[in-house]
Tab-separated table of C-alpha atoms in Angstrom:
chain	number	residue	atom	x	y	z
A	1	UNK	CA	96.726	113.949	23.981
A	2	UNK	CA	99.058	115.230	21.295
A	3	UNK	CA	101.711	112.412	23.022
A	4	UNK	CA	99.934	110.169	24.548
A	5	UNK	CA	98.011	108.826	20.887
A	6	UNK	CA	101.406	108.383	19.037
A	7	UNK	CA	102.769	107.095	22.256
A	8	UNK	CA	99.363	104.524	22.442
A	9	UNK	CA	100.053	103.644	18.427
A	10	UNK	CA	103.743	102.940	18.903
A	11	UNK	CA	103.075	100.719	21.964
A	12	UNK	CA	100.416	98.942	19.334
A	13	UNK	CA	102.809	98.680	16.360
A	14	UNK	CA	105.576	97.343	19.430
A	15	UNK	CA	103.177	94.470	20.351
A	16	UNK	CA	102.368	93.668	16.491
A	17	UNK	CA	105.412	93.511	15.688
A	18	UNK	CA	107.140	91.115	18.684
A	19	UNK	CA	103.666	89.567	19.179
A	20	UNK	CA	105.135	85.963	18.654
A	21	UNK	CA	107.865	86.457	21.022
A	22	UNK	CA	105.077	87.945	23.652
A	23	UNK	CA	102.913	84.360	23.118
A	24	UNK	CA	105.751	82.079	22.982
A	25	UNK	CA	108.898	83.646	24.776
A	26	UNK	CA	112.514	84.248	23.696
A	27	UNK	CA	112.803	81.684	20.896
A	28	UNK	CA	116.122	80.578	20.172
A	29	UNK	CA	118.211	82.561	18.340
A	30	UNK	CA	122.201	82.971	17.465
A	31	UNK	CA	122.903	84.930	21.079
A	32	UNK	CA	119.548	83.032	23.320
A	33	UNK	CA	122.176	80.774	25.573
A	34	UNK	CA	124.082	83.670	26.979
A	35	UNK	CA	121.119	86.528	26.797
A	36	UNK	CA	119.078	83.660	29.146
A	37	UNK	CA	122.292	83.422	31.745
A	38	UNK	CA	123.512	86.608	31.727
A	39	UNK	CA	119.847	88.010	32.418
A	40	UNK	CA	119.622	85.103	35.146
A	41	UNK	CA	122.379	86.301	36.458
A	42	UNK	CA	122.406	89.941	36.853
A	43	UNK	CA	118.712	90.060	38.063
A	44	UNK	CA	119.074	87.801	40.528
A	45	UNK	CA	122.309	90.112	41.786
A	46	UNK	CA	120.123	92.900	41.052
A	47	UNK	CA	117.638	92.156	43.529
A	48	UNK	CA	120.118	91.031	46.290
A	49	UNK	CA	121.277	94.794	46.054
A	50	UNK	CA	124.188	94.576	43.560
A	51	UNK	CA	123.244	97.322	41.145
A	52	UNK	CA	125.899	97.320	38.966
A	53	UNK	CA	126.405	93.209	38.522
A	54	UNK	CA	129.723	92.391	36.531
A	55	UNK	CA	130.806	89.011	38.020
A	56	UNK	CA	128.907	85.930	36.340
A	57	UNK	CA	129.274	83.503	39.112
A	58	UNK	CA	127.156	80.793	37.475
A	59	UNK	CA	128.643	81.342	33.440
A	60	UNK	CA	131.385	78.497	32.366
A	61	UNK	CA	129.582	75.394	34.334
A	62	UNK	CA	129.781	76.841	37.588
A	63	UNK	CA	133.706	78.512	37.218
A	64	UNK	CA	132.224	81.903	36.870
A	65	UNK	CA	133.098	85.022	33.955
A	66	UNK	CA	133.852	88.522	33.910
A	67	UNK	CA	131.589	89.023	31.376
A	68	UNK	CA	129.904	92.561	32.356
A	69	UNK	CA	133.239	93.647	32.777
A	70	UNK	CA	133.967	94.676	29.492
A	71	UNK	CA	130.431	94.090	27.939
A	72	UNK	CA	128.080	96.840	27.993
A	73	UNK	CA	125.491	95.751	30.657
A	74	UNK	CA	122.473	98.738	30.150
A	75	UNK	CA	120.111	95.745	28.377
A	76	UNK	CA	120.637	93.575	31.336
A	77	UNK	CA	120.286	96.333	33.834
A	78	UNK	CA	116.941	97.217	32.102
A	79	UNK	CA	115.823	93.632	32.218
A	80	UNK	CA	116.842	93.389	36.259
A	81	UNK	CA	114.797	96.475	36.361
A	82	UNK	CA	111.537	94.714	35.058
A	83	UNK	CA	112.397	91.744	37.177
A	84	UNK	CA	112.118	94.056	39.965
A	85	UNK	CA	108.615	95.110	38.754
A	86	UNK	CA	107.387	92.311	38.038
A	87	UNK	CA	107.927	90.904	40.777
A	88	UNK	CA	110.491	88.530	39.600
A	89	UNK	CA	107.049	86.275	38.478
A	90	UNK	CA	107.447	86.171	34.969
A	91	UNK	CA	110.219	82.699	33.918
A	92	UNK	CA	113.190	84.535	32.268
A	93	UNK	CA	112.072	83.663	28.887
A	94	UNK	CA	109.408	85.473	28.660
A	95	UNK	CA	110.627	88.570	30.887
A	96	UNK	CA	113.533	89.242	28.133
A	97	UNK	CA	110.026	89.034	25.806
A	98	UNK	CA	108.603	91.973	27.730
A	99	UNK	CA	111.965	93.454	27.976
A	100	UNK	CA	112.341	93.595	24.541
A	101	UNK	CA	109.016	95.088	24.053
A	102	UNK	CA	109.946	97.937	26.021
A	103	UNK	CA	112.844	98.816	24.719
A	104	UNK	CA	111.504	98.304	20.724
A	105	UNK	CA	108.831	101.276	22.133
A	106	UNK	CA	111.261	102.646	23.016
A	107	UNK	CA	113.260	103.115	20.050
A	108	UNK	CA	109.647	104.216	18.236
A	109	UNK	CA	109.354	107.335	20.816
A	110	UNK	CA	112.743	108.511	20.705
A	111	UNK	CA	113.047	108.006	17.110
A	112	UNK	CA	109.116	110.010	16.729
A	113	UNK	CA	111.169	113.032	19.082
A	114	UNK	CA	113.488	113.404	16.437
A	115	UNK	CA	111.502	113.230	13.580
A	116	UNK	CA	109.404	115.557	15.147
A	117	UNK	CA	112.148	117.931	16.228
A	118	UNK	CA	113.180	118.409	12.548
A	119	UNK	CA	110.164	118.185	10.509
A	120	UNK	CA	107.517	119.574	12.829
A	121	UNK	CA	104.716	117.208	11.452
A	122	UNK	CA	103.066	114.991	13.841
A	123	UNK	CA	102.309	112.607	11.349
A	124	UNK	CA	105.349	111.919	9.456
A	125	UNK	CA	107.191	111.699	12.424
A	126	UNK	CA	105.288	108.699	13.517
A	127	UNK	CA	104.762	106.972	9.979
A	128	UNK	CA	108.756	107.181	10.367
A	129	UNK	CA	109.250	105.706	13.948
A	130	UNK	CA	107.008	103.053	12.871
A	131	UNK	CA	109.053	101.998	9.870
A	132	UNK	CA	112.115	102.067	11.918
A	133	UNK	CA	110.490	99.794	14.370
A	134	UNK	CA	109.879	97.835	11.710
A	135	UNK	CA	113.254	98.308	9.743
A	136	UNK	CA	114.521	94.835	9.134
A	137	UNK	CA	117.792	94.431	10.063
A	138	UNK	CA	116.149	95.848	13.745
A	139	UNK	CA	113.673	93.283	14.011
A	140	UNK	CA	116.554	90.648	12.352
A	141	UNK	CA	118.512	91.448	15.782
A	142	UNK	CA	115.258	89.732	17.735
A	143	UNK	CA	114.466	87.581	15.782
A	144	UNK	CA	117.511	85.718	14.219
A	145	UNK	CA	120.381	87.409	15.823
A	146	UNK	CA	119.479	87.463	19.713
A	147	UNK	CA	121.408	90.725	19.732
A	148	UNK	CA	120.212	91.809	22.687
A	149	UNK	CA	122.526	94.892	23.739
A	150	UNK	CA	122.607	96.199	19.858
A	151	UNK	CA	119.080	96.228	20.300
A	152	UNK	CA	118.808	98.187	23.413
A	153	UNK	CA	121.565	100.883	21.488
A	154	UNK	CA	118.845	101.242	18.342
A	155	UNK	CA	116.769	102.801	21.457
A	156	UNK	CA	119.556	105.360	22.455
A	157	UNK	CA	121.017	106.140	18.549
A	158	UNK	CA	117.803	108.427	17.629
A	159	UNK	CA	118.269	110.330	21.075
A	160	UNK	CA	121.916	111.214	19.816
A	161	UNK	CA	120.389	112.890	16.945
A	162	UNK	CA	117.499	114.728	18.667
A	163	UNK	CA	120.226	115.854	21.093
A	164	UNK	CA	122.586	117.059	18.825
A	165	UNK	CA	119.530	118.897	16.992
A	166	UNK	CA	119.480	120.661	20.216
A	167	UNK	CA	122.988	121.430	19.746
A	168	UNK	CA	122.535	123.204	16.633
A	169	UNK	CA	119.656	124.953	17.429
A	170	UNK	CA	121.864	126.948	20.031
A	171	UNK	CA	119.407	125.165	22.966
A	172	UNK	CA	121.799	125.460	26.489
A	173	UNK	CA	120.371	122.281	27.154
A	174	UNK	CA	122.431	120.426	24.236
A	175	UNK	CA	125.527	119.845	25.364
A	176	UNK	CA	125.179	118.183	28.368
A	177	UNK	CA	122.285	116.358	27.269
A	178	UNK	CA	124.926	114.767	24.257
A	179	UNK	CA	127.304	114.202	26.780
A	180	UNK	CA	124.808	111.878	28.694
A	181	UNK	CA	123.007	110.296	25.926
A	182	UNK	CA	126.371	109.635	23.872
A	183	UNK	CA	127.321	107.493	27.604
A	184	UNK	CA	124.852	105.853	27.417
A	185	UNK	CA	125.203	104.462	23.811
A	186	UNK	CA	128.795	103.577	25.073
A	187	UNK	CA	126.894	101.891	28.034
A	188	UNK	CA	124.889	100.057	25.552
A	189	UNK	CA	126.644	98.434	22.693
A	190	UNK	CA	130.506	99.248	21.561
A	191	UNK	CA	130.280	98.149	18.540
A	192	UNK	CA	127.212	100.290	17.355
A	193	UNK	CA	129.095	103.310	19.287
A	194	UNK	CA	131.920	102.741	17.224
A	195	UNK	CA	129.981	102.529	13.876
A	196	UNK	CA	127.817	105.636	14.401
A	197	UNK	CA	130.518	107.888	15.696
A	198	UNK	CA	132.370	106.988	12.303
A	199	UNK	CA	129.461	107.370	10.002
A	200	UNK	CA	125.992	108.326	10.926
A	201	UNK	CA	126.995	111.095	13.710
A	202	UNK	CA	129.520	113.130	11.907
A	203	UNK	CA	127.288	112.637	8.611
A	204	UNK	CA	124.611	114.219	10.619
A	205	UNK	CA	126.671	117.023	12.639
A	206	UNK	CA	127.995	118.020	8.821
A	207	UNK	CA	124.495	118.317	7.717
A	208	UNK	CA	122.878	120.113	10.335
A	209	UNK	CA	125.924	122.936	10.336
């Protein structure tokens, strides 16, 4: 019980939160065009047994792009993932909906296994996951933006910081754990890689040691 209930209230605060999105499906936003084709795309590859699609056959009218060749594809391998679950029933629109709920509950329990970590109190670690559910500029990349793979790396950033918590506290776990979870924020947005490895990481490394 102690994980399930703040798992139960983040999945609530997830739903509240994107319920629009959930009732009327991914709106359009800055990035909707190519999050729609590229999800197309690499779940319908997904399901013929390509697991790690790159080639974008359908992209440009028909002449095809190498766009998960240099684009960090772990969003649109999670969304081929529920496509697979779902049974491929749901119309893309309101998969990437469902998708994106997901991975904004996501972000709430890794971001509550942080908090946890360093303050050891249940309930200020999920009054903060909540508010960084709700933090605007992460419900600006839904709503507005259409930033689909910097959303999916807002999931992963929090598990940096738990892991390198683990680090410091001498647990023989740590280091390959930070290897992995550090890949897969490289696996999930470049940009936000690049900006936390600059900033937030070190920041956080210096203040831990």
């Amino acid at each position: 019980m102690p994980l399930v209930r703040p798992s139960l209230v983040l999945l609530l605060v997830a739903g509240l939160l994107l319920g629009p999105t959930l009732v009327l499906g991914t709106h359009i936003t800055h990035s909707a065009p190519e999050n729609l084709t590229y999800a197309t795309q690499a779940s319908e590859q997904f399901r013929a047994g390509i697991l790690f699609p790159r080639w974008m056959p359908d992209s440009y009218n028909g002449l095809g792009g190498p766009s998960l060749f240099f684009y960090p594809p772990l969003a649109f391998l999670i969304d081929a993932l529920v496509s697979v679950v779902t049974l491929d029933v749901l119309p893309v629109s309101y998969r990437l909906a469902l998708t994106s709920l997901l991975l904004l509950w996501a972000s709430g329990l890794t971001m509550h296994a942080w908090l946890r970590r360093v303050t050891e109190d249940g309930r200020a670690a999920l009054v903060g996951a909540a508010v960084y559910m709700a933090a605007p500029y992460h419900l600006l990349d839904h709503y507005m933006r259409g930033a689909f793979a910097e959303f999916t790396a807002y999931t992963v950033l929090p598990l940096v910081m738990l892991v390198i918590r683990l680090v410091v506290d001498g647990r023989r776990v740590g280091p390959p754990l930070l290897a992995l979870s550090y890949a897969i924020l490289v696996f999930a947005h470049l940009p936000t890689t690049l900006l936390a490895s600059v900033t937030v990481i070190p920041a956080y490394v210096l203040f831990c040691t």
